Coordinates of C-alpha atoms in Angstrom, one line a residue:
Chain L
M16 CA 26.3 -34.2 7.4
W17 CA 23.3 -32.5 9.0
Q18 CA 23.7 -34.6 12.1
V19 CA 27.4 -33.5 12.3
A20 CA 26.3 -29.9 11.9
L21 CA 23.8 -30.2 14.8
K22 CA 26.3 -31.9 17.0
M23 CA 28.9 -29.2 16.3
L24 CA 26.2 -26.6 17.1
T25 CA 25.0 -28.1 20.3
G26 CA 28.4 -29.5 21.4
D27 CA 29.6 -26.2 22.8
R28 CA 26.7 -25.6 25.1
A29 CA 27.8 -22.1 26.2
K30 CA 28.1 -20.8 22.6
Y31 CA 24.9 -22.5 21.6
I32 CA 23.0 -20.8 24.4
A33 CA 24.7 -17.5 23.7
L34 CA 23.6 -17.7 20.1
I35 CA 20.0 -18.4 20.9
F36 CA 19.8 -15.8 23.5
G37 CA 21.4 -13.2 21.2
I38 CA 18.7 -13.8 18.6
A39 CA 16.0 -14.0 21.3
F40 CA 17.1 -10.7 22.7
A41 CA 17.1 -9.1 19.3
T42 CA 13.7 -10.5 18.5
L43 CA 12.3 -9.4 21.9
L44 CA 13.7 -5.9 21.5
M45 CA 12.3 -5.4 18.0
S46 CA 8.9 -7.0 18.5
Q47 CA 8.3 -5.3 21.9
Q48 CA 9.2 -1.8 20.6
V49 CA 7.3 -2.1 17.4
S50 CA 4.2 -3.4 19.3
I51 CA 4.3 -0.6 21.8
F52 CA 4.6 1.9 18.9
I53 CA 1.7 0.4 17.1
G54 CA -0.3 0.2 20.3
L55 CA 0.4 3.9 21.1
M56 CA -0.6 5.0 17.6
S57 CA -3.8 2.9 17.9
R58 CA -4.7 4.8 21.0
T59 CA -4.9 8.0 19.0
A60 CA -7.9 6.5 17.2
S61 CA -9.3 4.4 20.1
Q62 CA -12.2 6.9 20.8
V63 CA -13.3 6.7 17.1
L64 CA -13.0 2.9 16.9
D65 CA -14.9 2.4 20.2
V66 CA -18.1 3.9 18.7
R67 CA -19.0 0.9 16.7
E68 CA -22.6 1.9 15.9
A69 CA -21.6 4.8 13.7
D70 CA -20.6 4.3 10.1
V71 CA -19.7 7.9 9.4
W72 CA -18.4 10.8 11.5
V73 CA -19.4 14.3 10.4
M74 CA -17.3 17.3 11.5
D75 CA -16.1 20.7 10.6
P76 CA -13.9 20.6 7.5
R77 CA -11.0 22.0 9.5
V78 CA -10.8 19.1 11.9
R79 CA -7.7 17.0 11.4
Y80 CA -7.9 14.4 14.2
I81 CA -10.2 13.2 17.0
D82 CA -8.7 15.5 19.7
E83 CA -9.0 18.6 17.6
V84 CA -12.6 19.8 17.9
E85 CA -14.1 22.6 15.9
A86 CA -17.7 22.7 17.0
L87 CA -20.6 22.7 14.4
P88 CA -23.7 24.8 14.6
D89 CA -26.7 22.8 16.0
E90 CA -28.5 22.9 12.7
A91 CA -25.8 20.8 11.2
L92 CA -27.5 17.8 12.8
G93 CA -30.7 18.5 11.0
R94 CA -29.0 19.0 7.7
V95 CA -27.2 15.6 8.0
R96 CA -30.4 13.9 9.0
S97 CA -32.0 15.2 5.9
I98 CA -29.5 13.5 3.6
D99 CA -30.8 10.5 1.7
G100 CA -29.2 7.3 2.9
V101 CA -28.9 8.3 6.5
A102 CA -30.6 5.8 8.9
W103 CA -30.0 7.9 11.9
A104 CA -27.7 10.8 13.0
V105 CA -26.9 11.7 16.6
P106 CA -24.9 14.4 18.2
L107 CA -21.6 13.8 20.1
F108 CA -19.9 16.3 22.3
K109 CA -16.2 16.1 23.0
G110 CA -14.2 18.5 25.1
L111 CA -12.3 19.0 28.3
A112 CA -13.7 19.8 31.7
M113 CA -12.5 20.2 35.3
F114 CA -13.5 17.5 37.7
R115 CA -13.4 18.2 41.4
T116 CA -13.9 15.5 44.0
T117 CA -15.4 16.2 47.5
D118 CA -11.9 16.0 48.8
G119 CA -11.1 19.1 46.7
L120 CA -8.8 17.1 44.3
V121 CA -9.0 18.6 40.8
N122 CA -8.5 16.7 37.6
Q123 CA -8.9 17.7 34.0
V124 CA -11.1 15.1 32.2
S125 CA -11.9 14.3 28.6
L126 CA -15.7 14.7 28.6
V127 CA -17.8 12.9 26.0
G128 CA -21.5 13.8 25.7
V129 CA -23.6 11.1 24.1
D130 CA -27.0 11.3 22.5
D131 CA -29.7 11.6 25.2
E132 CA -32.1 9.3 23.5
T133 CA -30.0 6.5 22.0
L134 CA -26.9 6.9 24.1
V135 CA -24.9 6.1 21.0
G136 CA -21.2 7.0 21.7
A137 CA -21.2 5.4 25.1
P138 CA -19.0 2.3 25.6
R139 CA -20.7 -1.0 25.6
V140 CA -18.6 -2.9 28.1
W141 CA -19.6 -2.2 31.7
L142 CA -17.7 -2.9 34.8
A143 CA -20.4 -1.5 37.1
G144 CA -23.8 0.0 36.4
G145 CA -25.3 -0.2 32.9
L146 CA -26.2 1.9 29.9
E147 CA -29.5 3.1 31.4
S148 CA -27.6 4.5 34.5
L149 CA -26.6 7.4 32.2
R150 CA -30.2 8.5 32.2
E151 CA -30.2 9.0 36.0
P152 CA -30.0 12.6 37.2
D153 CA -26.5 14.2 37.2
A154 CA -25.1 10.9 36.0
I155 CA -21.5 10.6 34.9
L156 CA -19.5 7.5 34.0
F157 CA -15.8 6.9 34.1
D158 CA -13.5 4.4 32.5
A159 CA -11.8 2.2 35.1
Q160 CA -8.4 3.7 34.5
G161 CA -9.9 7.1 34.9
A162 CA -11.4 6.3 38.2
D163 CA -8.1 4.9 39.4
F164 CA -6.4 8.1 38.2
I165 CA -8.9 10.3 40.1
W166 CA -9.1 8.2 43.3
P167 CA -5.7 6.6 43.4
G168 CA -5.2 3.6 45.6
Q169 CA -8.9 2.9 45.9
D170 CA -10.9 0.1 44.3
P171 CA -12.4 1.8 41.2
L172 CA -15.7 0.2 42.0
A173 CA -15.8 2.3 45.2
A174 CA -16.2 5.3 43.0
I175 CA -19.8 4.3 42.3
G176 CA -22.2 6.7 44.0
K177 CA -19.6 9.3 44.7
E178 CA -20.6 12.9 44.3
A179 CA -18.4 15.4 42.7
E180 CA -18.4 18.5 40.6
I181 CA -17.7 19.0 36.9
N182 CA -17.1 22.6 36.0
D183 CA -18.9 23.5 39.3
S184 CA -22.0 21.4 38.5
R185 CA -23.0 18.5 40.7
V186 CA -22.5 15.0 39.2
V187 CA -22.8 11.5 40.6
V188 CA -20.7 8.6 39.4
R189 CA -23.2 6.0 38.2
G190 CA -21.1 3.5 36.4
L191 CA -17.7 2.3 35.3
V192 CA -17.0 1.3 31.7
D193 CA -14.1 -0.5 30.0
A194 CA -13.1 2.0 27.3
S195 CA -10.0 1.6 25.1
A196 CA -7.2 3.7 26.5
P197 CA -6.9 7.1 24.8
F198 CA -3.7 8.7 23.6
I199 CA -4.0 11.6 26.0
T200 CA -3.7 10.6 29.7
F201 CA -6.9 12.4 30.9
P202 CA -9.6 10.2 32.4
I203 CA -12.6 9.8 30.1
A204 CA -15.9 10.8 31.5
Y205 CA -19.3 10.2 29.8
M206 CA -22.5 12.2 30.2
R207 CA -25.6 12.8 28.3
Y208 CA -25.2 15.3 25.5
S209 CA -27.7 17.7 27.0
Q210 CA -25.8 17.6 30.3
A211 CA -22.4 17.9 28.7
I212 CA -23.2 21.1 26.8
T213 CA -24.8 22.6 30.0
V214 CA -21.8 22.0 32.3
T215 CA -19.2 23.2 29.8
P216 CA -18.4 26.9 29.3
P217 CA -20.8 28.7 27.0
T218 CA -19.6 28.9 23.4
R219 CA -21.4 29.7 20.2
N220 CA -21.4 26.1 19.0
K221 CA -21.2 22.9 21.0
L222 CA -21.8 20.1 18.5
S223 CA -18.5 18.4 18.1
F224 CA -19.4 15.6 15.8
V225 CA -22.5 14.1 14.2
L226 CA -22.5 10.3 14.3
V227 CA -24.3 8.7 11.3
R228 CA -25.5 5.3 10.5
A229 CA -26.0 4.4 6.9
R230 CA -29.3 2.9 5.8
D231 CA -29.1 -0.7 4.6
G232 CA -27.7 -1.0 1.1
V233 CA -25.8 2.3 1.4
T234 CA -22.1 2.1 1.9
A235 CA -20.3 4.2 4.4
E236 CA -18.0 5.6 1.7
A237 CA -20.9 6.6 -0.6
L238 CA -22.8 8.2 2.3
A239 CA -19.8 10.1 3.5
S240 CA -19.3 11.5 -0.1
R241 CA -23.0 12.4 -0.3
I242 CA -22.9 14.2 3.1
E243 CA -19.8 16.2 2.1
A244 CA -21.3 17.2 -1.2
E245 CA -24.7 18.3 0.2
T246 CA -23.6 19.9 3.5
G247 CA -20.1 21.2 2.8
L248 CA -19.1 19.5 6.1
Q249 CA -16.3 17.0 6.4
A250 CA -17.7 13.4 6.6
L251 CA -15.4 10.4 7.1
T252 CA -16.0 6.7 7.5
R253 CA -15.1 5.3 10.9
D254 CA -11.9 3.7 9.6
D255 CA -11.0 6.8 7.5
F256 CA -11.3 9.0 10.6
A257 CA -9.3 6.6 12.7
W258 CA -6.6 6.5 10.1
R259 CA -6.8 10.3 9.8
S260 CA -6.1 10.6 13.5
I261 CA -3.3 8.1 13.5
L262 CA -1.6 9.7 10.5
Y263 CA -1.9 13.1 12.1
Y264 CA 0.2 11.9 15.1
L265 CA 2.5 10.1 12.7
T266 CA 3.2 13.1 10.6
R267 CA 2.8 16.0 13.1
T268 CA 4.6 14.7 16.2
G269 CA 8.0 13.5 17.0
I270 CA 6.7 10.1 18.1
P271 CA 7.4 8.1 14.9
V272 CA 10.9 9.6 14.7
N273 CA 11.7 8.8 18.3
F274 CA 10.2 5.3 18.1
G275 CA 11.8 4.9 14.7
I276 CA 15.2 5.6 16.2
T277 CA 14.5 3.2 19.1
I278 CA 13.4 0.4 16.7
A279 CA 16.3 1.1 14.3
L280 CA 18.7 0.8 17.3
A281 CA 16.9 -2.4 18.3
V282 CA 17.5 -3.8 14.8
I283 CA 21.1 -2.6 14.7
V284 CA 21.9 -4.0 18.2
G285 CA 20.0 -7.2 17.5
A286 CA 21.7 -7.6 14.1
A287 CA 25.1 -6.8 15.6
I288 CA 24.6 -9.3 18.4
T289 CA 23.2 -12.0 16.2
A290 CA 25.5 -11.6 13.3
Q291 CA 28.6 -11.2 15.3
T292 CA 27.8 -14.2 17.6
F293 CA 27.1 -16.4 14.7
Y294 CA 30.0 -15.2 12.6
L295 CA 32.4 -15.8 15.6
F296 CA 30.9 -19.2 16.1
V297 CA 31.7 -20.1 12.5
I298 CA 35.1 -18.5 12.6
E299 CA 36.0 -20.4 15.7
N300 CA 35.1 -23.6 13.9
L301 CA 37.0 -22.6 10.8
K302 CA 39.8 -25.1 11.5
Q303 CA 37.2 -27.9 11.9
F304 CA 35.6 -26.9 8.6
G305 CA 39.1 -26.9 7.1
A306 CA 39.7 -30.4 8.4
L307 CA 36.4 -31.5 6.9
K308 CA 37.3 -29.9 3.6
A309 CA 40.7 -31.7 3.6
I310 CA 39.0 -35.0 4.4
G311 CA 36.7 -34.5 1.5
A312 CA 33.6 -32.6 2.5
T313 CA 32.4 -30.4 -0.4
N314 CA 31.7 -26.7 -0.1
R315 CA 28.1 -27.5 -0.8
Q316 CA 28.0 -29.9 2.2
I317 CA 29.6 -27.3 4.4
A318 CA 27.3 -24.6 3.2
G319 CA 24.4 -26.9 4.1
M320 CA 25.9 -27.4 7.6
V321 CA 26.3 -23.7 8.2
L322 CA 22.8 -22.9 6.9
L323 CA 21.3 -25.6 9.0
Q324 CA 23.0 -24.3 12.1
A325 CA 21.8 -20.8 11.3
A326 CA 18.3 -22.0 10.7
V327 CA 18.2 -23.9 14.0
V328 CA 19.5 -21.1 16.2
G329 CA 17.5 -18.5 14.3
A330 CA 14.2 -20.5 14.7
L331 CA 14.9 -21.2 18.4
G332 CA 16.0 -17.7 19.2
F333 CA 13.1 -16.2 17.3
C334 CA 10.5 -18.4 19.1
L335 CA 12.1 -17.6 22.5
G336 CA 12.1 -13.9 21.8
I337 CA 8.6 -13.8 20.4
G338 CA 7.3 -16.0 23.2
T339 CA 8.9 -13.7 25.8
C340 CA 7.3 -10.7 24.0
A341 CA 3.9 -12.3 24.1
V342 CA 4.3 -13.2 27.8
F343 CA 5.4 -9.6 28.5
F344 CA 2.2 -8.2 26.9
S345 CA 0.1 -10.9 28.6
F346 CA 1.4 -9.9 32.0
T347 CA 1.1 -6.2 31.4
Q348 CA -2.3 -6.1 29.8
D349 CA -3.8 -4.7 33.0
V350 CA -1.1 -2.1 33.5
P351 CA -2.7 1.2 32.5
A352 CA 0.4 2.5 30.6
L353 CA 0.4 -0.6 28.5
E354 CA -3.3 -1.5 28.3
G355 CA -4.4 -2.5 24.9
F356 CA -0.8 -3.1 23.7
I357 CA -0.6 -6.6 22.0
L358 CA 1.7 -8.6 19.9
R359 CA 0.0 -8.4 16.4
W360 CA 0.6 -11.2 13.9
Q361 CA 1.9 -8.6 11.5
V362 CA 4.6 -7.7 13.9
L363 CA 5.4 -11.4 14.4
V364 CA 5.8 -11.9 10.7
G365 CA 7.7 -8.6 10.2
V366 CA 10.2 -9.3 12.9
G367 CA 10.5 -12.9 11.7
V368 CA 11.5 -11.5 8.3
V369 CA 14.0 -9.1 9.8
V370 CA 15.6 -11.8 12.0
G371 CA 15.7 -14.1 9.0
L372 CA 17.5 -11.5 7.0
I373 CA 20.0 -10.9 9.8
I374 CA 20.7 -14.6 10.1
A375 CA 20.9 -14.9 6.3
I376 CA 23.4 -12.0 6.1
A377 CA 25.5 -13.5 9.0
S378 CA 25.4 -16.9 7.4
L379 CA 26.5 -15.6 4.0
G380 CA 29.3 -13.6 5.6
S381 CA 30.4 -16.7 7.5
L382 CA 30.1 -18.9 4.4
L383 CA 32.3 -16.7 2.4
K384 CA 35.0 -17.2 5.0
V385 CA 34.4 -20.9 5.1
F386 CA 34.5 -21.2 1.3
R387 CA 37.8 -19.3 1.2
V388 CA 39.4 -21.4 4.0
D389 CA 42.3 -23.4 2.5
P390 CA 42.0 -27.0 3.5
A391 CA 45.8 -26.9 3.9
I392 CA 45.2 -24.8 7.0
V393 CA 45.0 -28.1 8.9
F394 CA 48.7 -28.8 8.2
R395 CA 49.8 -25.5 9.8
G396 CA 50.0 -26.6 13.4
Chain C
M30 CA 56.3 -52.1 -7.5
A31 CA 53.5 -49.8 -8.4
H32 CA 53.8 -46.1 -7.8
A33 CA 51.3 -44.5 -5.6
V34 CA 52.6 -41.0 -6.3
Q35 CA 54.7 -39.5 -9.0
S36 CA 55.7 -35.8 -9.0
H37 CA 57.4 -33.9 -11.7
G38 CA 59.1 -30.6 -11.1
I39 CA 56.9 -29.4 -8.3
E40 CA 57.4 -25.7 -7.6
M41 CA 55.7 -23.5 -5.1
E42 CA 55.9 -19.8 -4.5
F43 CA 54.2 -17.8 -1.8
G44 CA 53.6 -14.1 -1.5
S45 CA 52.7 -11.3 -3.8
N46 CA 54.7 -9.8 -6.7
G47 CA 57.2 -7.8 -4.7
T48 CA 57.7 -10.4 -2.0
R49 CA 57.4 -13.7 -3.6
T50 CA 59.3 -16.5 -1.9
K51 CA 60.0 -19.8 -3.6
V52 CA 59.7 -22.7 -1.2
L53 CA 59.9 -25.7 -3.5
H54 CA 62.3 -25.9 -6.4
G55 CA 61.4 -28.5 -8.9
I56 CA 60.7 -31.6 -6.8
D57 CA 60.7 -34.9 -8.6
F58 CA 60.1 -38.2 -6.8
T59 CA 57.9 -41.3 -6.6
L60 CA 56.2 -43.1 -3.7
D61 CA 55.7 -46.8 -3.8
M62 CA 52.8 -48.9 -2.6
G63 CA 53.2 -51.1 0.4
R64 CA 55.8 -48.9 2.0
L65 CA 56.1 -46.3 4.7
T66 CA 58.0 -43.4 3.3
M67 CA 59.3 -40.7 5.6
L68 CA 59.8 -37.1 4.4
V69 CA 62.3 -35.5 6.8
G70 CA 64.2 -32.3 7.2
P71 CA 64.5 -29.2 9.4
S72 CA 61.6 -26.9 10.0
G73 CA 60.9 -24.6 7.1
C74 CA 62.5 -26.8 4.5
G75 CA 59.1 -27.3 2.7
K76 CA 58.0 -30.7 3.9
T77 CA 54.5 -29.7 4.9
T78 CA 54.1 -27.7 1.7
L79 CA 55.1 -30.7 -0.3
L80 CA 52.7 -32.9 1.7
S81 CA 49.8 -30.5 1.1
I82 CA 50.5 -30.5 -2.6
L83 CA 50.8 -34.3 -2.9
S84 CA 47.5 -34.7 -1.0
G85 CA 45.7 -32.2 -3.2
T86 CA 45.0 -29.7 -0.6
L87 CA 47.3 -27.1 -2.1
R88 CA 47.8 -26.3 -5.8
P89 CA 51.5 -25.9 -6.8
T90 CA 52.6 -23.0 -8.9
G91 CA 54.4 -25.4 -11.2
G92 CA 54.8 -29.1 -12.0
D93 CA 52.5 -32.0 -11.9
V94 CA 51.4 -34.7 -9.4
D95 CA 49.9 -38.0 -10.3
V96 CA 48.3 -40.0 -7.4
M97 CA 47.2 -43.5 -8.2
G98 CA 47.6 -42.7 -11.9
R99 CA 45.4 -39.6 -11.7
R100 CA 46.8 -36.2 -12.3
I101 CA 45.5 -34.3 -9.3
T102 CA 47.2 -31.0 -10.3
A103 CA 44.9 -31.0 -13.4
M104 CA 41.7 -31.7 -11.5
A105 CA 39.0 -29.2 -10.9
D106 CA 38.4 -28.3 -7.3
A107 CA 35.2 -30.4 -6.9
E108 CA 36.8 -33.4 -8.5
K109 CA 39.9 -33.0 -6.3
V110 CA 37.6 -32.9 -3.2
R111 CA 35.9 -36.2 -4.2
F112 CA 39.3 -37.8 -5.0
R113 CA 40.7 -36.8 -1.6
R114 CA 37.5 -38.2 0.1
D115 CA 37.7 -41.5 -1.7
R116 CA 41.5 -42.2 -2.1
I117 CA 43.4 -40.3 0.5
G118 CA 43.5 -40.6 4.3
F119 CA 44.8 -37.7 6.5
I120 CA 46.5 -37.7 9.8
F121 CA 47.3 -34.3 11.3
Q122 CA 49.8 -33.2 13.9
Q123 CA 47.0 -31.7 16.0
Y124 CA 44.6 -34.6 15.3
N125 CA 41.8 -32.1 14.2
L126 CA 39.0 -34.2 15.6
L127 CA 35.6 -32.6 15.9
P128 CA 35.2 -32.0 19.7
A129 CA 31.4 -32.6 19.6
L130 CA 31.6 -36.0 18.0
T131 CA 32.5 -39.3 19.7
A132 CA 35.7 -41.2 18.6
A133 CA 33.6 -43.5 16.4
E134 CA 31.8 -40.6 14.8
N135 CA 35.0 -38.7 14.2
A136 CA 36.6 -41.8 12.6
A137 CA 33.5 -42.1 10.4
M138 CA 33.8 -38.6 8.9
P139 CA 35.2 -39.7 5.4
L140 CA 32.3 -42.1 5.1
V141 CA 29.8 -39.5 6.2
A142 CA 31.2 -36.9 3.8
G143 CA 30.7 -39.6 1.2
G144 CA 27.0 -39.8 1.9
M145 CA 26.7 -42.4 4.6
S146 CA 24.6 -41.7 7.7
L147 CA 26.5 -40.8 10.9
G148 CA 25.1 -43.8 12.6
D149 CA 26.1 -46.3 9.9
G150 CA 29.5 -44.7 9.5
A151 CA 30.1 -44.8 13.2
G152 CA 29.2 -48.5 13.2
R153 CA 31.9 -49.2 10.5
A154 CA 34.4 -46.9 12.3
R155 CA 33.8 -48.8 15.5
A156 CA 35.2 -52.0 13.9
V157 CA 38.3 -50.1 12.8
L158 CA 38.8 -48.6 16.2
E159 CA 38.6 -52.2 17.7
T160 CA 41.6 -53.2 15.5
L161 CA 43.5 -50.3 16.8
G162 CA 42.8 -51.2 20.4
M163 CA 40.4 -48.3 20.8
G164 CA 37.1 -50.2 21.0
A165 CA 36.5 -49.3 24.6
H166 CA 36.9 -45.6 23.8
A167 CA 34.6 -45.5 20.7
D168 CA 31.9 -43.6 22.5
K169 CA 34.1 -41.1 24.2
L170 CA 34.6 -37.5 23.2
P171 CA 38.0 -36.3 22.1
R172 CA 38.5 -34.3 25.4
Q173 CA 38.1 -37.6 27.3
L174 CA 41.0 -39.2 25.4
S175 CA 44.7 -38.8 25.8
G176 CA 46.8 -37.4 23.0
G177 CA 47.9 -40.9 21.9
Q178 CA 44.3 -42.1 21.9
Q179 CA 43.2 -39.1 19.9
Q180 CA 45.9 -39.8 17.3
R181 CA 44.7 -43.4 17.1
V182 CA 41.2 -42.1 16.4
A183 CA 42.7 -39.9 13.7
I184 CA 44.4 -43.0 12.2
A185 CA 41.1 -44.8 12.2
R186 CA 39.6 -41.8 10.4
A187 CA 42.4 -42.0 7.9
I188 CA 41.9 -45.7 7.1
V189 CA 38.2 -46.2 7.6
H190 CA 37.4 -45.7 3.9
A191 CA 40.4 -47.9 2.8
P192 CA 42.3 -45.2 0.9
A193 CA 45.3 -45.9 -1.3
L194 CA 47.4 -43.1 0.1
I195 CA 47.7 -42.0 3.7
V196 CA 49.5 -38.7 4.4
C197 CA 50.6 -38.0 8.0
D198 CA 51.9 -34.6 9.1
E199 CA 54.2 -34.9 12.2
P200 CA 51.9 -37.6 13.7
T201 CA 54.1 -38.0 16.8
A202 CA 55.0 -34.4 17.4
A203 CA 52.4 -33.8 20.0
L204 CA 52.9 -37.2 21.7
D205 CA 55.1 -38.6 24.4
A206 CA 57.7 -41.3 23.4
Q207 CA 55.5 -44.3 24.2
S208 CA 52.4 -43.0 22.5
G209 CA 54.5 -42.0 19.6
R210 CA 55.8 -45.6 19.3
Q211 CA 52.3 -47.0 19.5
V212 CA 51.1 -44.7 16.7
M213 CA 54.1 -45.6 14.5
D214 CA 53.6 -49.3 15.1
I215 CA 50.1 -48.9 13.8
L216 CA 51.2 -46.9 10.8
K217 CA 53.8 -49.5 10.0
Q218 CA 51.1 -52.2 10.0
V219 CA 48.9 -50.0 7.9
S220 CA 51.6 -49.4 5.3
A221 CA 52.2 -53.2 4.9
D222 CA 49.1 -53.4 2.8
P223 CA 50.4 -53.7 -0.8
G224 CA 47.5 -51.6 -2.1
R225 CA 48.5 -48.7 0.1
A226 CA 51.3 -46.1 0.5
V227 CA 51.9 -44.2 3.7
L228 CA 53.8 -40.9 3.6
V229 CA 54.9 -39.5 6.9
V230 CA 56.4 -36.0 7.4
S231 CA 58.5 -35.8 10.5
H232 CA 61.5 -34.2 12.0
D233 CA 61.4 -36.6 15.0
N234 CA 64.5 -38.8 14.5
R235 CA 63.3 -41.2 17.2
I236 CA 60.8 -42.7 14.6
Y237 CA 63.1 -42.7 11.5
H238 CA 63.7 -46.5 12.0
Y239 CA 60.0 -47.2 11.1
A240 CA 60.6 -45.9 7.6
D241 CA 61.1 -48.2 4.6
R242 CA 62.4 -45.3 2.8
I243 CA 63.6 -41.8 3.9
I244 CA 63.6 -38.7 1.7
A245 CA 65.5 -35.8 3.1
M246 CA 64.6 -32.2 2.2
E247 CA 66.5 -29.0 2.6
D248 CA 65.7 -25.5 1.5
G249 CA 62.9 -26.7 -0.8
R250 CA 64.9 -29.4 -2.5
I251 CA 65.4 -33.1 -2.2
A252 CA 68.7 -33.4 -0.3
G253 CA 68.9 -37.1 -0.2
D254 CA 67.0 -40.4 -0.6
S255 CA 67.7 -43.7 1.0
A256 CA 66.3 -45.4 -2.1
D257 CA 69.4 -44.3 -4.1
D258 CA 71.8 -44.2 -1.2
T259 CA 72.1 -40.4 -1.3
L260 CA 70.8 -39.9 2.3
P261 CA 73.1 -37.7 4.4
E262 CA 75.2 -39.6 6.8
E263 CA 73.4 -38.2 9.9
L264 CA 70.1 -39.5 8.7
H265 CA 71.3 -43.1 8.3
V266 CA 69.2 -45.4 10.5
H267 CA 70.7 -48.6 11.9

């Protein structure tokens, strides 16, 4: 009977295509929105995750996420270095600064000051220049999107060698890096730590974070606990700090609620389209199922037919929707607003489960109707 | 002559408690093998309801029905489905062919429901279609066939598994006169098999002369039977 089921399904080409596209649309809607949400939330931790050399981030105990900086006194660096298990510890500055081009255009930038000696904290993927270019006098680096933001319409590489001012101090663009897109839209600028604390307004403390590498044989978790116990500062492993930042945005902003509503609507719309289309498909074939029952097809055979039809349109629609979503992110990977947004396998599996549930519910609803259909229906004109 | 069907006091009511309507009032009759029996009467007299009960697609509210010696009114649903599949052939007024299947595949449905593959079933059905003059149309879809041709496919579907009882609900109602005659000619031939009974429900008096026996119904009761010369005068066929 499975051949009959497939022929019934594909026999009406218009309904067959409508069914597949309904499920594909629902899949695309859900997977795309969930992926964008996850991508957006990942951006809140991108500056933490980009610093791969550091196992532990040390900060003021009041800091709740990466963009909330409560500077430490300079001696904190020495205290951290003195902890047993620390291989090395370097300072990191993070703050905002005003960047002015020679044309007089002003932009606020997110300024990162990396350790003068080791340059730990600077990105490792270079589009122009190189790590050593940070050591040049008045050097400043930008991420490619930042350069495009500051000098719109120009090739970002043309920014190399340009002079500008940051908080009224002369700087020269010496390189372009490929940094993960941050949550806030400011361009990211990198300087040496000594330069960064010089060009920013004077405050009592300037040390935003201390980046720490654990000695071999010492786990990041154990070292973080030890630093906290011995210094009274807050010390988090790289992953813990990344999650702390993500959770801050999840719990303290309206983003999850708004995206949650969008995703819920996507699920509801997708479910409604899918379930209704499939239900109507079965209902329109009710008389055919009635005839089959009269002829001698069992409820079990008919259930198998309906479930096979559901599985086929579900699988095809899901593959089409997920494929479209993957193509979407592939084509938009260079669009700054969507950079770094990808279709994760977890999203694929999750959406697959949701689509499967929708199809299962629609199938069961249809099956109840088919089971109840009286085979004598075929004698009623 | 062996009885294909024996019914005893069939009663049928529809509706809920407050609005129950009795449509069959204690019907007793038998159907013989090797004969074409016609159940006739005005619309609403209960013909189709009786046909549905005799074919095991509707459970009566009272009485018993034996088909080929088996009491189908006492069968569980699953057993009744198997019995219908193996022993009864159906011909419907609106043909009820599956639009996505070819004529041969449609005709093979009872075999496929019994577990045969669609390809093998269609092969067997093709031979049956040949005997009905439909061999050239075996690979056509229902929408490519005329009403008469579709009904012949339905006949092929009804006989492909060699059932002992064939029930036909207004088989000529949707056909023109010539197509109707062709269909009835075939049914007449089919009924000549001594191991088979054909029951036709109709109110088309142009085909009454095909019947070996006519049972007239009125208001849910048997109003006359040519077998015992109680048929109303207006239904006498010459």
